[in-house]
Tab-separated table of C-alpha atoms and ligand atoms in Angstrom:
chain	number	residue	atom	x	y	z
A	1	UNK	CA	0.090	0.070	-0.059
A	2	UNK	CA	3.066	2.312	-0.065
A	3	UNK	CA	2.508	3.026	3.934
A	4	UNK	CA	5.709	3.806	5.653
A	5	UNK	CA	6.921	0.752	7.634
A	6	UNK	CA	9.566	2.370	9.998
A	7	UNK	CA	8.783	2.744	13.627
A	8	UNK	CA	7.374	6.068	14.782
A	9	UNK	CA	10.043	7.920	16.645
A	10	UNK	CA	9.888	10.936	19.007
A	11	UNK	CA	9.888	14.109	17.262
A	12	UNK	CA	13.209	15.789	16.694
A	13	UNK	CA	13.635	18.619	19.053
A	14	UNK	CA	14.307	22.575	17.816
A	15	UNK	CA	17.984	23.335	18.783
A	16	UNK	CA	17.864	25.715	21.834
A	17	UNK	CA	21.062	26.862	23.916
A	18	UNK	CA	21.159	24.967	27.319
A	19	UNK	CA	20.735	26.331	30.774
A	20	UNK	CA	21.405	24.534	34.115
A	21	UNK	CA	18.579	24.794	36.704
A	22	UNK	CA	20.486	23.459	39.558
A	23	UNK	CA	21.634	19.817	38.071
A	24	UNK	CA	18.648	19.899	35.651
A	25	UNK	CA	19.755	20.770	32.222
A	26	UNK	CA	16.973	22.741	30.106
A	27	UNK	CA	17.320	23.047	26.442
A	28	UNK	CA	20.148	21.825	24.100
A	29	UNK	CA	18.306	18.346	23.713
A	30	UNK	CA	18.246	17.658	27.364
A	31	UNK	CA	15.311	15.486	28.354
A	32	UNK	CA	12.090	17.500	28.758
A	33	UNK	CA	11.693	18.334	32.519
A	34	UNK	CA	8.455	18.635	34.118
A	35	UNK	CA	7.888	21.282	36.883
A	36	UNK	CA	5.051	22.224	39.481
A	37	UNK	CA	4.719	24.884	42.030
A	38	UNK	CA	3.964	24.304	45.460
A	39	UNK	CA	0.598	25.401	47.199
A	40	UNK	CA	1.809	25.630	50.643
A	41	UNK	CA	2.692	28.768	52.579
A	42	UNK	CA	6.166	28.741	51.281
A	43	UNK	CA	7.426	30.380	54.934
A	44	UNK	CA	5.802	26.858	56.330
A	45	UNK	CA	8.903	25.305	55.686
A	46	UNK	CA	8.167	21.559	56.789
A	47	UNK	CA	4.815	21.767	54.759
A	48	UNK	CA	6.447	23.038	51.574
A	49	UNK	CA	9.509	20.307	51.807
A	50	UNK	CA	6.710	17.650	52.294
A	51	UNK	CA	4.892	18.872	49.116
A	52	UNK	CA	8.274	18.795	47.320
A	53	UNK	CA	8.889	15.404	48.420
A	54	UNK	CA	5.554	14.059	47.139
A	55	UNK	CA	5.835	15.940	43.633
A	56	UNK	CA	9.382	14.344	43.524
A	57	UNK	CA	7.980	10.926	43.894
A	58	UNK	CA	5.354	11.701	41.166
A	59	UNK	CA	8.159	12.541	38.821
A	60	UNK	CA	8.870	16.228	38.922
A	61	UNK	CA	12.233	17.364	38.038
A	62	UNK	CA	12.068	20.972	39.175
A	63	UNK	CA	9.869	22.730	41.942
A	64	UNK	CA	8.833	26.381	41.909
A	65	UNK	CA	7.769	28.167	45.192
A	66	UNK	CA	6.105	31.560	45.479
A	67	UNK	CA	7.821	34.275	47.287
A	68	UNK	CA	5.150	36.839	48.209
A	69	UNK	CA	6.501	38.153	51.522
A	70	UNK	CA	9.812	38.573	53.689
A	71	UNK	CA	8.633	35.417	55.690
A	72	UNK	CA	8.787	33.375	52.499
A	73	UNK	CA	11.955	34.972	51.443
A	74	UNK	CA	13.598	33.819	54.930
A	75	UNK	CA	12.466	30.140	54.293
A	76	UNK	CA	14.353	30.019	50.802
A	77	UNK	CA	17.892	29.167	51.837
A	78	UNK	CA	16.362	25.852	54.244
A	79	UNK	CA	14.278	25.017	51.409
A	80	UNK	CA	16.707	25.157	48.524
A	81	UNK	CA	19.303	23.435	50.658
A	82	UNK	CA	16.975	20.539	51.877
A	83	UNK	CA	14.978	20.164	48.650
A	84	UNK	CA	15.646	16.724	46.571
A	85	UNK	CA	14.973	18.667	43.249
A	86	UNK	CA	16.055	22.106	42.301
A	87	UNK	CA	13.985	25.118	43.492
A	88	UNK	CA	12.754	28.234	41.403
A	89	UNK	CA	11.909	31.235	43.377
A	90	UNK	CA	8.920	32.565	41.932
A	91	UNK	CA	9.020	36.489	42.376
A	92	UNK	CA	6.342	39.200	41.457
A	93	UNK	CA	6.398	43.074	42.334
A	94	UNK	CA	9.718	42.838	44.663
A	95	UNK	CA	13.331	42.904	43.321
A	96	UNK	CA	14.810	42.639	46.806
A	97	UNK	CA	13.287	39.143	46.921
A	98	UNK	CA	15.182	38.397	43.651
A	99	UNK	CA	18.464	38.891	45.385
A	100	UNK	CA	17.292	36.988	48.215
A	101	UNK	CA	16.490	34.009	46.239
A	102	UNK	CA	19.965	34.053	44.394
A	103	UNK	CA	21.622	34.510	47.995
A	104	UNK	CA	19.345	31.543	49.382
A	105	UNK	CA	20.786	29.302	46.765
A	106	UNK	CA	17.672	28.937	44.845
A	107	UNK	CA	18.441	27.089	41.393
A	108	UNK	CA	16.864	29.735	39.382
A	109	UNK	CA	14.501	32.782	39.575
A	110	UNK	CA	11.391	33.265	37.900
A	111	UNK	CA	10.931	37.176	37.274
A	112	UNK	CA	8.072	39.124	35.684
A	113	UNK	CA	9.466	42.336	34.863
A	114	UNK	CA	6.016	43.543	33.731
A	115	UNK	CA	5.126	43.046	37.705
A	116	UNK	CA	8.069	44.475	39.007
A	117	UNK	CA	7.971	48.345	39.757
A	118	UNK	CA	11.129	50.370	38.804
A	119	UNK	CA	12.383	46.930	37.168
A	120	UNK	CA	14.294	48.451	34.694
A	121	UNK	CA	16.534	50.468	37.077
A	122	UNK	CA	17.422	47.246	38.700
A	123	UNK	CA	18.253	44.972	35.910
A	124	UNK	CA	21.856	45.617	35.783
A	125	UNK	CA	22.181	44.481	39.602
A	126	UNK	CA	19.953	41.591	38.945
A	127	UNK	CA	21.925	40.496	35.878
A	128	UNK	CA	25.268	40.932	37.664
A	129	UNK	CA	24.106	38.989	40.958
A	130	UNK	CA	22.505	36.050	38.906
A	131	UNK	CA	25.620	35.906	36.463
A	132	UNK	CA	28.053	35.889	39.374
A	133	UNK	CA	26.048	33.197	40.934
A	134	UNK	CA	25.307	31.097	38.029
A	135	UNK	CA	21.786	31.106	38.570
A	136	UNK	CA	19.579	31.276	35.525
A	137	UNK	CA	16.359	33.772	35.096
A	138	UNK	CA	12.955	32.616	33.832
A	139	UNK	CA	11.274	35.503	31.973
A	140	UNK	CA	7.649	34.625	32.274
A	141	UNK	CA	5.165	36.581	30.399
A	142	UNK	CA	1.319	36.096	31.080
A	143	UNK	CA	-1.472	37.652	29.424
A	144	UNK	CA	-2.691	39.114	32.290
A	145	UNK	CA	0.448	40.988	33.065
A	146	UNK	CA	1.136	42.363	29.814
A	147	UNK	CA	2.498	45.921	29.419
A	148	UNK	CA	-0.281	48.392	28.625
A	149	UNK	CA	1.651	49.750	25.901
A	150	UNK	CA	1.902	46.478	24.296
A	151	UNK	CA	-1.824	45.779	24.835
A	152	UNK	CA	-2.827	49.001	22.994
A	153	UNK	CA	-0.218	48.377	20.163
A	154	UNK	CA	-1.319	44.781	19.312
A	155	UNK	CA	-5.007	45.278	20.518
A	156	UNK	CA	-4.771	42.689	23.203
A	157	UNK	CA	-2.728	39.910	24.472
A	158	UNK	CA	-2.210	38.499	21.142
A	159	UNK	CA	0.715	36.085	20.045
A	160	UNK	CA	2.778	38.986	18.876
A	161	UNK	CA	2.173	40.940	22.055
A	162	UNK	CA	3.296	38.240	24.149
A	163	UNK	CA	6.319	37.450	22.051
A	164	UNK	CA	7.436	41.227	21.856
A	165	UNK	CA	7.005	41.623	25.577
A	166	UNK	CA	9.226	38.573	26.262
A	167	UNK	CA	12.038	39.392	23.598
A	168	UNK	CA	11.766	43.057	25.218
A	169	UNK	CA	12.322	41.950	28.528
A	170	UNK	CA	14.952	39.387	27.346
A	171	UNK	CA	16.923	42.382	25.783
A	172	UNK	CA	16.979	44.352	28.829
A	173	UNK	CA	19.264	41.284	30.570
A	174	UNK	CA	21.067	41.062	27.344
A	175	UNK	CA	22.189	44.552	27.395
A	176	UNK	CA	24.269	43.594	30.520
A	177	UNK	CA	25.468	40.431	28.793
A	178	UNK	CA	23.149	37.949	30.738
A	179	UNK	CA	21.744	35.463	28.516
A	180	UNK	CA	21.217	32.690	31.366
A	181	UNK	CA	17.395	32.571	30.294
A	182	UNK	CA	14.499	30.637	29.602
A	183	UNK	CA	11.350	32.053	28.386
A	184	UNK	CA	7.533	31.278	29.156
A	185	UNK	CA	4.804	32.886	27.401
A	186	UNK	CA	1.597	31.803	28.844
A	187	UNK	CA	-2.076	31.988	27.747
A	188	UNK	CA	-5.143	30.454	28.837
A	189	UNK	CA	-6.335	29.741	25.158
A	190	UNK	CA	-4.299	26.822	23.723
A	191	UNK	CA	-4.412	28.302	19.954
A	192	UNK	CA	-2.867	31.700	21.250
A	193	UNK	CA	-0.284	29.821	23.197
A	194	UNK	CA	0.648	27.592	20.548
A	195	UNK	CA	1.032	30.601	17.979
A	196	UNK	CA	2.855	32.662	20.761
A	197	UNK	CA	5.460	29.668	21.194
A	198	UNK	CA	5.860	29.055	17.640
A	199	UNK	CA	6.745	32.719	17.229
A	200	UNK	CA	9.120	32.812	19.886
A	201	UNK	CA	10.824	29.459	18.269
A	202	UNK	CA	11.668	31.471	15.343
A	203	UNK	CA	12.633	34.322	16.933
A	204	UNK	CA	15.268	33.083	19.515
A	205	UNK	CA	17.172	29.936	20.366
A	206	UNK	CA	16.171	30.351	24.209
A	207	UNK	CA	14.818	27.233	26.012
A	208	UNK	CA	11.021	27.509	26.320
A	209	UNK	CA	8.960	26.619	29.078
A	210	UNK	CA	5.541	25.500	27.914
A	211	UNK	CA	2.277	26.105	30.202
A	212	UNK	CA	-1.478	27.161	29.622
A	213	UNK	CA	-2.482	29.513	32.632
A	214	UNK	CA	-5.651	29.074	34.273
A	215	UNK	CA	-6.047	25.776	32.407
A	216	UNK	CA	-9.025	25.058	35.014
A	217	UNK	CA	-9.856	21.924	36.866
A	218	UNK	CA	-8.232	18.758	36.309
A	219	UNK	CA	-10.198	17.210	33.428
A	220	UNK	CA	-10.465	20.425	31.293
A	221	UNK	CA	-7.146	21.772	32.218
A	222	UNK	CA	-5.131	18.489	31.660
A	223	UNK	CA	-7.224	18.246	27.855
A	224	UNK	CA	-6.063	21.914	27.259
A	225	UNK	CA	-2.537	21.258	28.402
A	226	UNK	CA	-2.270	18.068	26.459
A	227	UNK	CA	-3.428	19.596	23.237
A	228	UNK	CA	-1.339	22.542	23.278
A	229	UNK	CA	1.896	20.779	24.520
A	230	UNK	CA	1.209	18.086	22.165
A	231	UNK	CA	0.988	20.195	19.084
A	232	UNK	CA	4.178	22.195	20.257
A	233	UNK	CA	6.281	19.253	21.580
A	234	UNK	CA	5.486	17.138	18.277
A	235	UNK	CA	6.969	20.269	16.188
A	236	UNK	CA	10.183	20.074	18.684
A	237	UNK	CA	9.346	23.200	20.607
A	238	UNK	CA	9.339	22.974	24.386
A	239	UNK	CA	12.145	22.036	26.797
A	240	UNK	CA	10.401	22.127	30.015
A	241	UNK	CA	6.649	22.030	30.997
A	242	UNK	CA	4.112	22.793	33.893
A	243	UNK	CA	0.647	21.565	33.772
A	244	UNK	CA	-1.272	24.184	35.539
A	245	UNK	CA	-4.500	22.738	37.086
A	246	UNK	CA	-7.001	23.767	39.965
A	247	UNK	CA	-5.776	20.420	41.482
A	248	UNK	CA	-2.883	19.226	43.747
A	249	UNK	CA	0.485	19.774	42.476
A	250	UNK	CA	1.055	15.841	42.221
A	251	UNK	CA	-1.743	15.641	39.649
A	252	UNK	CA	-0.067	18.453	37.627
A	253	UNK	CA	3.202	16.455	37.824
A	254	UNK	CA	1.543	13.141	36.695
A	255	UNK	CA	-0.452	15.084	34.084
A	256	UNK	CA	2.850	16.417	32.819
A	257	UNK	CA	4.618	13.033	33.050
A	258	UNK	CA	1.866	11.509	30.965
A	259	UNK	CA	2.080	14.066	28.311
A	260	UNK	CA	5.551	13.264	27.676
A	261	UNK	CA	5.182	9.655	27.789
A	262	UNK	CA	2.590	9.725	25.315
A	263	UNK	CA	4.822	11.290	22.783
A	264	UNK	CA	7.616	8.814	23.437
A	265	UNK	CA	9.743	11.833	25.364
A	266	UNK	CA	9.890	10.248	28.674
A	267	UNK	CA	9.720	6.613	29.162
A	268	UNK	CA	6.694	5.003	31.065
A	269	UNK	CA	6.663	3.569	34.471
A	270	UNK	CA	3.484	1.846	34.459
A	271	UNK	CA	0.664	1.841	31.802
A	272	UNK	CA	-2.960	0.848	32.269
A	273	UNK	CA	-4.541	0.020	29.097
A	274	UNK	CA	-8.376	-0.418	29.754
A	275	UNK	CA	-11.345	-0.735	27.649
A	276	UNK	CA	-13.954	1.596	27.508
A	277	UNK	CA	-17.042	-0.708	27.773
A	278	UNK	CA	-19.657	-1.585	25.312
A	279	UNK	CA	-22.678	-3.624	25.268
A	280	UNK	CA	-20.818	-6.862	26.331
A	281	UNK	CA	-19.558	-5.401	29.535
A	282	UNK	CA	-20.011	-7.726	32.416
A	283	UNK	CA	-18.211	-5.879	35.251
A	284	UNK	CA	-18.148	-2.037	36.372
A	285	UNK	CA	-14.932	-1.588	34.297
A	286	UNK	CA	-14.512	1.885	35.286
A	287	UNK	CA	-14.402	0.789	39.069
A	288	UNK	CA	-12.296	-1.920	38.265
A	289	UNK	CA	-9.641	0.209	36.191
A	290	UNK	CA	-9.569	2.809	38.998
A	291	UNK	CA	-8.987	-0.242	41.947
A	292	UNK	CA	-6.143	-1.454	39.359
A	293	UNK	CA	-4.593	2.040	39.046
A	294	UNK	CA	-4.774	2.717	42.758
A	295	UNK	CA	-3.073	-0.752	43.532
A	296	UNK	CA	-0.247	-0.260	41.209
A	297	UNK	CA	0.256	3.493	41.985
A	298	UNK	CA	3.881	4.222	42.072
A	299	UNK	CA	4.936	0.571	40.775
A	300	UNK	CA	8.512	1.140	39.598
A	301	UNK	CA	8.372	-0.581	36.408
A	302	UNK	CA	7.233	-0.276	32.947
A	303	UNK	CA	4.540	-2.651	32.539
A	304	UNK	CA	1.550	-2.532	30.504
A	305	UNK	CA	-1.444	-4.030	32.315
A	306	UNK	CA	-4.714	-4.427	30.303
A	307	UNK	CA	-8.152	-4.123	32.228
A	308	UNK	CA	-10.736	-5.520	29.704
A	309	UNK	CA	-14.475	-5.662	30.126
A	310	UNK	CA	-15.302	-8.895	28.505
A	311	UNK	CA	-13.729	-12.421	27.762
A	312	UNK	CA	-14.659	-12.392	24.013
A	313	UNK	CA	-12.056	-9.783	22.905
A	314	UNK	CA	-10.213	-9.195	26.101
A	315	UNK	CA	-6.784	-10.709	25.638
A	316	UNK	CA	-7.038	-10.291	21.783
A	317	UNK	CA	-7.328	-6.745	22.219
A	318	UNK	CA	-4.666	-6.352	24.751
A	319	UNK	CA	-2.079	-8.835	22.907
A	320	UNK	CA	0.591	-6.434	23.554
A	321	UNK	CA	0.081	-6.259	27.285
A	322	UNK	CA	2.630	-7.643	29.756
A	323	UNK	CA	-0.464	-8.573	31.990
A	324	UNK	CA	-4.221	-8.457	31.823
A	325	UNK	CA	-7.799	-9.171	32.943
A	326	UNK	CA	-10.758	-9.863	30.969
A	327	UNK	CA	-13.955	-10.188	32.949
A	328	UNK	CA	-17.265	-12.217	32.811
A	329	UNK	CA	-19.695	-14.073	34.815
A	330	UNK	CA	-18.046	-12.662	38.117
A	331	UNK	CA	-14.769	-13.970	37.385
A	332	UNK	CA	-11.583	-12.479	35.810
A	333	UNK	CA	-9.364	-14.388	33.270
A	334	UNK	CA	-5.709	-13.174	34.066
A	335	UNK	CA	-3.703	-13.561	30.958
A	336	UNK	CA	-0.079	-12.912	30.580
A	337	UNK	CA	1.206	-11.807	27.121
A	338	UNK	CA	-1.837	-12.718	25.387
A	339	UNK	CA	-2.188	-16.161	27.011
A	340	UNK	CA	-4.678	-16.901	29.894
A	341	UNK	CA	-2.841	-18.225	32.810
A	342	UNK	CA	-5.492	-18.782	35.405
A	343	UNK	CA	-9.064	-17.327	36.374
A	344	UNK	CA	-10.116	-16.025	39.627
A	345	UNK	CA	-13.169	-14.582	41.047
A	346	UNK	CA	-13.941	-10.928	40.513
A	347	UNK	CA	-12.912	-9.920	44.168
A	348	UNK	CA	-9.518	-11.368	43.681
A	349	UNK	CA	-8.605	-9.554	40.232
A	350	UNK	CA	-6.637	-6.974	41.595
A	351	UNK	CA	-4.672	-8.771	44.242
A	352	UNK	CA	-3.660	-11.464	41.331
A	353	UNK	CA	-2.756	-9.030	39.017
A	354	UNK	CA	-0.471	-7.427	41.659
A	355	UNK	CA	1.018	-11.032	42.421
A	356	UNK	CA	1.672	-11.744	38.863
A	357	UNK	CA	3.165	-8.410	38.181
A	358	UNK	CA	5.664	-9.098	41.122
A	359	UNK	CA	6.577	-12.116	39.381
A	360	UNK	CA	7.027	-10.998	36.088
A	361	UNK	CA	9.555	-8.164	37.278
A	362	UNK	CA	11.293	-10.060	40.011
A	363	UNK	CA	14.303	-10.321	37.993
A	364	UNK	CA	14.419	-6.515	36.717
A	365	UNK	CA	15.734	-3.670	38.417
A	366	UNK	CA	13.309	-0.587	38.889
A	367	UNK	CA	13.272	2.318	36.252
B	401	SF4	FE1	-16.493	-4.187	24.820
B	401	SF4	FE2	-15.195	-6.359	25.700
B	401	SF4	FE3	-14.104	-4.517	24.057
B	401	SF4	FE4	-14.395	-3.872	26.726
B	401	SF4	S1	-13.155	-5.711	25.627
B	401	SF4	S2	-14.859	-2.663	24.795
B	401	SF4	S3	-16.445	-4.964	26.876
B	401	SF4	S4	-15.652	-5.836	23.324
């Protein structure tokens, strides 16, 4: 039929300069990192470190903490020292906290010049302090904090306005010889965000941080982010991502890891393949898939587990699964690599899958 026979490969990445956020390289063909932001009061050091530990366990590579007050700035040295992953200080309005974050040992600082009063006067000092400490800056431009002059010039927060703002802010630092920068231009609307990042990718070689702002609750926000990131990442655009959801940071990280794994840009740990159900269903497939997902949460091996709603098509539909179950008559046929190995009552399905998974991986090392 003339159809391509070569396996589909991960997209070729756009060439960007590389920066280092602590020990995590960003850009320059480094693996795409997943970020999130803590929701604790940053000054509450124990709670913040606890949340950082949770997001790290979920696969987060870099974490950002908000620094709205002097108490938060005072907590940064301890948080930066004890966090298992690099910490970015997120600063709005207060240039003095930028210096505090650099002194505290933060791996990077997010600045939003549009929000920092008298920022222009302090750019040289910030560039000098960050440059001497080897601390990169993230220039973050959001539709909501766009300069009034650019809003008027472009008639709104258009892709061109976002890009002009970001590049102008970069130029302020470039004038002082500082280019240790990554850029984020964010918008709540995926087509606008996609267009802005494409434009930015044409105009500069800074690494890009992808994000949809105010993406919404978990379901809507994950879909919007997956669509926008999927388009850009499949074009090779994007060096680090953050899925912003009105949901716990751990869920944001899981969504980010799933997006990357879906594109072959991050290795999978465990994948659950479950059927949607149809008129042949003889089990509550949604509840069963959720129970299997919960039982395998954190399982450190890249198995594919199939959860199928009937025995007619189950093993056949999930032939590529390592392990699976197909249900019927209150029982579950457990299969391994497409072959049925045992049949158990419905109440024993989850524990049997877990036991078989442990047998299967007993000789493997965790990923
Ligand atoms: Fe329907 Fe069975 Fe396929 Fe599930 S596995 S979608 S129940 S035919």
